[in-house]
Each structure stands twice: as structure tokens, then as C-alpha cells.
Short mmCIF file of C-alpha atoms and ligand atoms in Angstrom, two decimals:
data_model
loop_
_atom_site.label_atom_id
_atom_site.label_comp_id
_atom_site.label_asym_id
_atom_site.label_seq_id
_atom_site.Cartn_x
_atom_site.Cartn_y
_atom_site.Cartn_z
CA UNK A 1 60.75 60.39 137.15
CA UNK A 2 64.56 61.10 136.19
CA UNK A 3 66.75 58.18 136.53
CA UNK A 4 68.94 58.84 139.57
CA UNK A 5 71.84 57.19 137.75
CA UNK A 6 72.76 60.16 135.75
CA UNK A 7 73.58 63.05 137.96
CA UNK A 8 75.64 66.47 136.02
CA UNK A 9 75.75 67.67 139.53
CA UNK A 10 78.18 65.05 140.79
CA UNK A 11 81.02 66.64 137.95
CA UNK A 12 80.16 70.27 139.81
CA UNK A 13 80.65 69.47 143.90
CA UNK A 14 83.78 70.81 144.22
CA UNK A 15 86.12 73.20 142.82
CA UNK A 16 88.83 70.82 142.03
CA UNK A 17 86.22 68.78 140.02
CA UNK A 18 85.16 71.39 138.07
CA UNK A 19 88.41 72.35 137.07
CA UNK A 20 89.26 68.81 136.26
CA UNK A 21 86.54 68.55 133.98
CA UNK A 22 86.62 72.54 132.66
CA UNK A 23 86.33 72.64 128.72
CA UNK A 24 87.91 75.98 128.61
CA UNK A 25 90.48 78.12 130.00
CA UNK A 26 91.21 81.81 129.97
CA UNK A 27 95.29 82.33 130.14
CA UNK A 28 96.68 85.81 130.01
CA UNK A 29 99.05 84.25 126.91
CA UNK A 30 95.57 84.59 124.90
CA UNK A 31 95.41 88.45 125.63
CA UNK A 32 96.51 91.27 123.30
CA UNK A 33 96.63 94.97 125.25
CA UNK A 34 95.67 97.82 122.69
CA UNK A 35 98.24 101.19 123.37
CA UNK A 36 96.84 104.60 122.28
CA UNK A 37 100.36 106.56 121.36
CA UNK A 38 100.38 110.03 121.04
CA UNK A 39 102.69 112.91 119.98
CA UNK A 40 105.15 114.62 122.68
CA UNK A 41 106.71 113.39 125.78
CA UNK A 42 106.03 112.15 129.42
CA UNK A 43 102.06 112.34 128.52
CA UNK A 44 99.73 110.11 130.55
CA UNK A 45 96.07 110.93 130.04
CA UNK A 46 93.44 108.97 130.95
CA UNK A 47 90.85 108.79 128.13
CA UNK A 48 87.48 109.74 129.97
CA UNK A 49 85.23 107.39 128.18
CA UNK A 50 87.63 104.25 129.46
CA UNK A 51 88.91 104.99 132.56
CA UNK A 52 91.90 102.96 132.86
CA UNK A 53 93.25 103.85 129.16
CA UNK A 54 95.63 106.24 128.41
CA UNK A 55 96.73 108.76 126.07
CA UNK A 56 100.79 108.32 126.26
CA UNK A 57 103.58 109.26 124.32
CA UNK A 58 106.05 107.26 123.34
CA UNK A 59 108.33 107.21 126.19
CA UNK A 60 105.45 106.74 128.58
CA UNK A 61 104.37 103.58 126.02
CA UNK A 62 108.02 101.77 125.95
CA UNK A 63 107.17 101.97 129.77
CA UNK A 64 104.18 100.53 130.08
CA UNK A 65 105.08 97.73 127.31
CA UNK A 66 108.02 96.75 129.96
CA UNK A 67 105.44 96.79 132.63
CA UNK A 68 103.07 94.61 130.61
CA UNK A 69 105.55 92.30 129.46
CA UNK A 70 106.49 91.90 132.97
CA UNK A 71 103.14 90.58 134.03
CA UNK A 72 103.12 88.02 131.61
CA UNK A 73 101.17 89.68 128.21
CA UNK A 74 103.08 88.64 125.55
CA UNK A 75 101.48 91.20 122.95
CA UNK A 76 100.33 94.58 122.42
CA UNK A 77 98.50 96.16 119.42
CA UNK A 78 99.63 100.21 118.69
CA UNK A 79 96.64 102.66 117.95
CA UNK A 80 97.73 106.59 117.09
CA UNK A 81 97.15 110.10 116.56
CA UNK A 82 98.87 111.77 114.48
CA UNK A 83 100.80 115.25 114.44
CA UNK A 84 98.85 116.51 111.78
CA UNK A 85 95.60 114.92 109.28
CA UNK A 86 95.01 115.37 105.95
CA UNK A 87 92.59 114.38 103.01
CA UNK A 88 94.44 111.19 102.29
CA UNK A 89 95.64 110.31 105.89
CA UNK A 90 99.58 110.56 105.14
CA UNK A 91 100.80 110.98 108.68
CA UNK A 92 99.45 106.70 108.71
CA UNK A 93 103.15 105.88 106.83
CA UNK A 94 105.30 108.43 108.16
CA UNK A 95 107.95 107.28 109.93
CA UNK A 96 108.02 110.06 112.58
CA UNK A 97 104.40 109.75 113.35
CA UNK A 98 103.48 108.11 117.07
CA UNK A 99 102.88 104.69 115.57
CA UNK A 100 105.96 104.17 113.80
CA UNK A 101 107.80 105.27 116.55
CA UNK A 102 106.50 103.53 119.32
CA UNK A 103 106.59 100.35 117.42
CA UNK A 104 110.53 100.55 116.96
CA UNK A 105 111.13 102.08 120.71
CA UNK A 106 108.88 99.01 121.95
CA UNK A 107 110.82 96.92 120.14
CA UNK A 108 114.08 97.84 120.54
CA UNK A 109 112.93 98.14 124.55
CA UNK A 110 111.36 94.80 124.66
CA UNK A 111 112.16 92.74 121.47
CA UNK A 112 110.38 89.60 122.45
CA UNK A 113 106.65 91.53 122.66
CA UNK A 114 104.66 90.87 119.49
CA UNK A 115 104.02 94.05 118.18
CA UNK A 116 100.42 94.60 116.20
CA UNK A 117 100.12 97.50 114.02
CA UNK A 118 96.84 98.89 113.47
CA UNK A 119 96.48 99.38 109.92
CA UNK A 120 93.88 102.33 108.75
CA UNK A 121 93.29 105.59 107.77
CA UNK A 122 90.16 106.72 110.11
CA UNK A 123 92.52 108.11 112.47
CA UNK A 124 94.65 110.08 109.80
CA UNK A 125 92.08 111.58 107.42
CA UNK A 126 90.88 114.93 107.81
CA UNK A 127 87.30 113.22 107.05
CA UNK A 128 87.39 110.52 109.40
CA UNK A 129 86.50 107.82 106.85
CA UNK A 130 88.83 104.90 106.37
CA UNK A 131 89.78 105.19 103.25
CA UNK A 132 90.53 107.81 100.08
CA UNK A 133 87.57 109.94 98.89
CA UNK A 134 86.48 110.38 96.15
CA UNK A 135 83.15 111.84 94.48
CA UNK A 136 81.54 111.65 98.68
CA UNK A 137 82.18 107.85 97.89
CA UNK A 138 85.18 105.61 99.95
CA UNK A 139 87.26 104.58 96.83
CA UNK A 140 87.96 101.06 97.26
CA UNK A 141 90.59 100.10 94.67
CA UNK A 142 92.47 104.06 95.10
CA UNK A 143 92.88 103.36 99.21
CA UNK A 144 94.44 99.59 98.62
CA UNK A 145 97.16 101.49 97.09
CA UNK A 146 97.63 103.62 100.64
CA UNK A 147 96.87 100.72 102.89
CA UNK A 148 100.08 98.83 101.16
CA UNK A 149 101.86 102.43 102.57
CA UNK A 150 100.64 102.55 106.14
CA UNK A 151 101.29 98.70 106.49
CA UNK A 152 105.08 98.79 104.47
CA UNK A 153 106.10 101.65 107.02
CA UNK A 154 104.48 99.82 110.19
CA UNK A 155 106.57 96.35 108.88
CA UNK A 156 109.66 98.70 108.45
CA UNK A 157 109.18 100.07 112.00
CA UNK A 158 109.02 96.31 113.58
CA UNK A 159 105.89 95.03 113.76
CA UNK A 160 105.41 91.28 113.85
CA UNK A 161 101.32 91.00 112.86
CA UNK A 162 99.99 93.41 110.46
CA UNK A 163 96.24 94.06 111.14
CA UNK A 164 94.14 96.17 108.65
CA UNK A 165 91.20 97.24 110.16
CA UNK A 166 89.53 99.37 106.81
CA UNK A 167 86.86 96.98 105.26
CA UNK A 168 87.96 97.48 102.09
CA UNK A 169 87.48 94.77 99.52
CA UNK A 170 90.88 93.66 98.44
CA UNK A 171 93.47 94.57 100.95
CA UNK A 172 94.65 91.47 102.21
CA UNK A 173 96.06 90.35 99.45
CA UNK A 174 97.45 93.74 98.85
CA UNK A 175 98.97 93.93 101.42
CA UNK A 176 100.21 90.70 101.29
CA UNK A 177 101.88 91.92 97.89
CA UNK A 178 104.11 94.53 99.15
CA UNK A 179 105.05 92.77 102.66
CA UNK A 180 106.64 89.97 100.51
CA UNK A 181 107.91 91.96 97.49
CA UNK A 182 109.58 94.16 100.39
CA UNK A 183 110.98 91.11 101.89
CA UNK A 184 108.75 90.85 105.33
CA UNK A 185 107.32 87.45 103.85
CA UNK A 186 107.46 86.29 107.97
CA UNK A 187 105.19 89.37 109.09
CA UNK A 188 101.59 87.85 109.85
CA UNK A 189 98.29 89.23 108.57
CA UNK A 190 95.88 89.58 110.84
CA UNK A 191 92.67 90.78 109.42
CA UNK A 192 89.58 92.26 110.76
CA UNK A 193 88.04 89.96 108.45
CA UNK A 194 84.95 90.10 110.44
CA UNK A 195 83.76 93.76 111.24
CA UNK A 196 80.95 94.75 112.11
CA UNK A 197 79.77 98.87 111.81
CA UNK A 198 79.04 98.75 115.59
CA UNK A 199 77.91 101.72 118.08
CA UNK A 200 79.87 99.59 120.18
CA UNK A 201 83.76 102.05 118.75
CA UNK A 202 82.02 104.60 120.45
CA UNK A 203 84.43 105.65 123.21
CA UNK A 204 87.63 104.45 120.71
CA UNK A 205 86.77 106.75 118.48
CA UNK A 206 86.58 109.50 121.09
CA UNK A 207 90.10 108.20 121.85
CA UNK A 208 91.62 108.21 118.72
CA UNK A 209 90.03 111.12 117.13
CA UNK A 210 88.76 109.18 114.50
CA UNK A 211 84.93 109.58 114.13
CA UNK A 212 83.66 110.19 110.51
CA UNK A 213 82.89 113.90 109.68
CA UNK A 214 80.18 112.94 107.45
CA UNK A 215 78.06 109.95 106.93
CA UNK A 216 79.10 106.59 108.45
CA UNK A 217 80.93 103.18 108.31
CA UNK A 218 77.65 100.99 106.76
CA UNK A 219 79.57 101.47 103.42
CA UNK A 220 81.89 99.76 104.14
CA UNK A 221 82.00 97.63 107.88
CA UNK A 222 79.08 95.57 108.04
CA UNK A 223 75.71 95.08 108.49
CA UNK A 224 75.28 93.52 112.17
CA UNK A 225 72.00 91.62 111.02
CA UNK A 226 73.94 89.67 108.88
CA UNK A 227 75.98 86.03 109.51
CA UNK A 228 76.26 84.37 106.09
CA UNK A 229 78.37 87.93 105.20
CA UNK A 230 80.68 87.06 108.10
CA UNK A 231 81.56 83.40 106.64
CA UNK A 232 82.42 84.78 102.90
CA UNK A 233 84.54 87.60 104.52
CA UNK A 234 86.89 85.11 106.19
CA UNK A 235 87.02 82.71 103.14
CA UNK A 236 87.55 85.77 100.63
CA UNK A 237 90.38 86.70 103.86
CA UNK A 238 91.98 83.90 104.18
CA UNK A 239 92.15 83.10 100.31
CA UNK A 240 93.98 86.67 100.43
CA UNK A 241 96.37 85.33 102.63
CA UNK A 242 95.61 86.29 106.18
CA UNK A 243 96.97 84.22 108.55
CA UNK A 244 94.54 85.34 111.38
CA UNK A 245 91.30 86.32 111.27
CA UNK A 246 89.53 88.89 113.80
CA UNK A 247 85.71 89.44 114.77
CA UNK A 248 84.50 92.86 115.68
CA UNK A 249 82.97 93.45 118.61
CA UNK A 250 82.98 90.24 120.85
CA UNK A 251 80.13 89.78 123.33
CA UNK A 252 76.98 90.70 120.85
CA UNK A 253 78.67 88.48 118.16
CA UNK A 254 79.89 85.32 119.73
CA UNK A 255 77.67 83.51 117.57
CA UNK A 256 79.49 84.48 114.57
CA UNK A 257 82.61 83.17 116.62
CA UNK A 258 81.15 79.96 116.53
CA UNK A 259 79.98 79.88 113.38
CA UNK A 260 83.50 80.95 112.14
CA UNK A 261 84.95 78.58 114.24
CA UNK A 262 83.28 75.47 112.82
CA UNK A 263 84.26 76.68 109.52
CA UNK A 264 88.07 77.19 109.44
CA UNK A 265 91.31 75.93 110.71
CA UNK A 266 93.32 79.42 111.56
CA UNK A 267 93.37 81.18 114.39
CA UNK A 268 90.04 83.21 114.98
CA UNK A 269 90.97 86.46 117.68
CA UNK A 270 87.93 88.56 118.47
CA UNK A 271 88.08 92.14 119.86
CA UNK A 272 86.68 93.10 123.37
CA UNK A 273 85.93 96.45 121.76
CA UNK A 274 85.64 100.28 123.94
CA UNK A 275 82.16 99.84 124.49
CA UNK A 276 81.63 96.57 125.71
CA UNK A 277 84.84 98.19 128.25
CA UNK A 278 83.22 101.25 128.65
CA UNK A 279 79.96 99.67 130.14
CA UNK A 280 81.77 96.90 132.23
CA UNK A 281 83.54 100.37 133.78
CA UNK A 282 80.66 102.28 133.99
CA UNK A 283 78.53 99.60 136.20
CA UNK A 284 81.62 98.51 138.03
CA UNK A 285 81.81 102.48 139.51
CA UNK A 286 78.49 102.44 140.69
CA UNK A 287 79.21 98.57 142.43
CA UNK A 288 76.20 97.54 140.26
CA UNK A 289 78.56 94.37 139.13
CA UNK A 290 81.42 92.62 140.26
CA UNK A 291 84.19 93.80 137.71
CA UNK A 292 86.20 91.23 138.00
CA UNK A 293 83.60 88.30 138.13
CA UNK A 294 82.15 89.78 134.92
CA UNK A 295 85.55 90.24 132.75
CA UNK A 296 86.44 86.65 133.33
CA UNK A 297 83.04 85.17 132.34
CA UNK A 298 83.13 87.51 129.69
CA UNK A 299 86.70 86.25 128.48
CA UNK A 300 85.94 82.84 128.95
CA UNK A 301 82.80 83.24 127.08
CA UNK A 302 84.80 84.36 124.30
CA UNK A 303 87.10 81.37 124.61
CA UNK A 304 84.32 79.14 124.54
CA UNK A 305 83.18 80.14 121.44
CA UNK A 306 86.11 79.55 119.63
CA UNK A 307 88.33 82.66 120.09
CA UNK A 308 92.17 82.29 120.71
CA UNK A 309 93.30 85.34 120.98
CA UNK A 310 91.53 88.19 122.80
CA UNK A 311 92.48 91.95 122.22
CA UNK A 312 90.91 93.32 125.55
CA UNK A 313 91.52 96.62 127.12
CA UNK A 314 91.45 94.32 130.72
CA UNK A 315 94.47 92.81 129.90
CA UNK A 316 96.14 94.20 132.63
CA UNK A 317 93.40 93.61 135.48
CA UNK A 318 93.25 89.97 134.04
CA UNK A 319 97.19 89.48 133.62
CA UNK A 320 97.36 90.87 137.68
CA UNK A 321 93.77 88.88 138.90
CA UNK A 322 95.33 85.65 137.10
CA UNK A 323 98.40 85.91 138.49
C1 PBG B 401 89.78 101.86 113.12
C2 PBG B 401 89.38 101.09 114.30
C3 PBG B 401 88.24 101.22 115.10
C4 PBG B 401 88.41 100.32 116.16
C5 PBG B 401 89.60 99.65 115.95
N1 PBG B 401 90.17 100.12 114.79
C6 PBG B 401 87.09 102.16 115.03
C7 PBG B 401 86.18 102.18 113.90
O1 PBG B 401 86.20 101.33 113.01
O2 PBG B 401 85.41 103.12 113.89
C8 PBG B 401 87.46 100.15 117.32
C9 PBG B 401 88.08 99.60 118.55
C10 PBG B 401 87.25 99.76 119.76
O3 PBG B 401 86.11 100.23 119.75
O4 PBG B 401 87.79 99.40 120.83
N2 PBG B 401 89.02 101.70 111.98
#
């Protein structure tokens, strides 16, 4: 026999209990929306593999930041192609390139956004790796030296959170270096301290262009059996200097969320990454699931393990269903 004293049901019977007693909420101020900028003008392409996403150029991006801003999302991170790719991935500092470009437009357009810039080199290289090759082998030590370049012209250009997105041992703190020997000592680090080499980029990396030539990532993201890896890449992160730290993908890894959570006191942001979108897209089509029903547990979910800030490619649907 139970005793009848204790009930959990009585906190659920109606929906203004529940919310009294509700551990977590899901605001659209926790939301980041990624932007995939590309050369030209007045280009709107829907990326097939996330319907919903777009291809613009920069005009079309300052618009959509205005529209976004308008609804309530208070940030955006800035993902590129470039106009042209070579072995070391130059076109990632140029100043002319998408990135850099949409990053001062937004800004200039709608100063009070808070601007992330995606700092890598997948995108860039003519190889698709994320870093400097040399001997077949991603040079650690030799692409620090470029990721100080891609995040001192991304600072330059106006963005308010740096976030390097490589894997390479090291880069916080370089990057660290030049931000405050350049005088950005206020731009925030926000590192993918946490990343995971996950089928789950499939559909981003159709998007940007950026899937390795040869080989893969397991070189250098990690090794999604492992947890203990995830808690010594946030404390060698945050001993760097970060200021945020990021886990990569969200929904399979909440666990390392958690785990991450009970460890530190910075913010932790996790990324809703293409292919957790991609497959929340593909059922919704068919009406096997109940898009919108799904997205919010999914964002809560993420919430509840300890994330504060969500890059999501639903930040619009949420920012409008919220509303
Ligand atoms: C660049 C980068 C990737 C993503 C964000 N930055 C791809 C990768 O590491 O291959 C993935 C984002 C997503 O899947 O939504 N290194």
C-alpha cells in the first residue's frame, strides 16, 4: 500500500500549477540563430538538407538580422563561404570575405544584436580540414598561429563573442593573446570546448561546403564514447580563458551537459546541431511528429540539463510560437 498522503499528482492538475511549480523555462533570450552568408547580392537559397535555412548574401542577412531582432532574438552566430579556398584557408581573415562583411553590415544595421563569429578554417581550406596541413597530419601549433588571424579580423569586423570551433589544442588562450594585445580585451570567448566528431554536421557541412576531402575529424573533435575527455576540455578551456563554454551536438549528449554543469560556474551553451534539425524537419513533413511539440521539449530538455544558451536553427519558429 502507498500512503495516500503523498500525492506528485496533486502539483500536476492544472496548468497554472504546473507552471507554478516548473523547474525550467525555455525563453527565446536563451536562443542564438546561426546565418549562412554567402558571396553576391539579393541571394536567398534554401539549403535542401534544412529546409528553412538559407544561403543569403549579405544584404539579404542585414535583413533577416532586423527581422530576427524584431521578434525578440537577441543574437546571431555568422557561418560563411568564401569567394575563393585555398591550402591554408586565407579567405577566413579577409576582410572582404562574406563573414567579415556581414558582421560589420549587421552591426552597423542593428548594433544592439550580439554578433558570434564562427572561428575555423573547414570552410576555407581547399582540404576541408580545420586546420594547416602538414605531412597528411592537422598541424596543431602551425594553425594556432591562423586561428589568432581569422578571429583578429572577425573582432575587427564587430563581433561581440568569438567562438573557435577547430579542436585544436591551444587556441583559447591564443586567441585570447591577440584579442587583448589588439585591444578587444571586452570581446568574449566562447569555445566549442566540448566537440564531439559527430555524423550529426552532416547537412552543415553540405551547407557550408566544408566536408573534409580526405580522412576525417577523429583527429582532432572527439571521440563520442568518451565523458571524462569532455570535463578536462572545459577545465584546460576555461584555464585558457574562455568565458563560455559550448557542447557539440545537444540531444545525444545532454549527459555531458549535466556532467559539465555540476562541474563549473560559467555559462555552458550547447548547439542544436543540422542533424538533430534536419530529422525534426524531415518527420515533421511527413506529419509523423508534432514539430512544434517536439522543438520545445527538445529545448527545454536542453535547459534542464544545464544549458543557458541554445544555438538552434528553430530560433525563429520558437521566437514566433513563444510569442
Ligand atoms: C566548423 C563547424 C561545424 C559545425 C559548426 N562549425 C562542422 C564540423 O565541425 O564539421 C556544425 C554545425 C552543425 O552541424 O549545425 N568546424
Amino acid at each position: 500500500m502507498f500512503d495516500k498522503k503523498i500525492r506528485p499528482r496533486r502539483l500536476r492538475i492544472s496548468e497554472n500549477i504546473r507552471s507554478l511549480v516548473r523547474e525550467t523555462n525555455l525563453s527565446v533570450k536563451n536562443l542564438v540563430y546561426p546565418i549562412f552568408v554567402v558571396p553576391g547580392e539579393n541571394i536567398r537559397e534554401e539549403i535542401p538538407s534544412m529546409p528553412g535555412c538559407y544561403h543569403l548574401s549579405v544584404d539579404n542577412a542585414v535583413e533577416l538580422a532586423k527581422k530576427i531582432s524584431a521578434l525578440g532574438i537577441t543574437s546571431v552566430e555568422i557561418f560563411g563561404l568564401p569567394e575563393y579556398k585555398d591550402e591554408i584557408g586565407s579567405s577566413a581573415w579577409d576582410k572582404n570575405s562574406p563573414v567579415q562583411r556581414a558582421i560589420s553590415a549587421i552591426k552597423k544595421a542593428v548594433p544592439e544584436l550580439v554578433i558570434v563569429g564562427d572561428v575555423c578554417l573547414c570552410q576555407y581550406t581547399s582540404h576541408g580540414h580545420c586546420g594547416k596541413i602538414c605531412d597528411g597530419y592537422v598541424d596543431n601549433d602551425e594553425t594556432l598561429k591562423l586561428l589568432q588571424k581569422v578571429a583578429l579580423s572577425q573582432a575587427e569586423a564587430g563581433a561581440d563573442i568569438i567562438a573557435p570551433s577547430d579542436m585544436m589544442d591551444g587556441r583559447v588562450a591564443a586567441i585570447r593573446e591577440i584579442l587583448d594585445e589588439k585591444n578587444f580585451s571586452n570581446v568574449i570567448i566562447m569555445s566549442y570546448a566540448v566537440k564531439y566528431a559527430s555524423a550529426f554536421y552532416g547537412p552543415f557541412r553540405d551547407a557550408a561546403d566544408s566536408a573534409p576531402q580526405f580522412g576525417d575529424r577523429k583527429q582532432y573533435q572527439m571521440d563520442f564514447a568518451n565523458s571524462r575527455e569532455a570535463l578536462k576540455e572545459v577545465e584546460i578551456d576555461l584555464s585558457e580563458g574562455a568565458d563560455i563554454v559550448m557542447i557539440k551536438p545537444a540531444l545525444a549528449y545532454l549527459d555531458i551537459v549535466s556532467k559539465v554543469r555540476e562541474k563549473i560556474n560559467n555559462p555552458i551553451a550547447v548547439y542544436n546541431v543540422s542533424g538533430e534539425y534536419a530529422m525534426v524537419k524531415a518527420a515533421a513533413k511527413n506529419n509523423w511528429i508534432d514539430e512544434k511539440k517536439i522543438v520545445l521539449e527538445s529545448l527545454t530538455a536542453m535547459r534542464r540539463a544545464g544549458a543557458d544558451i541554445i544555438i538552434t536553427y528553430h530560433a525563429i519558429d520558437v521566437a514566433e510560437w513563444l510569442k
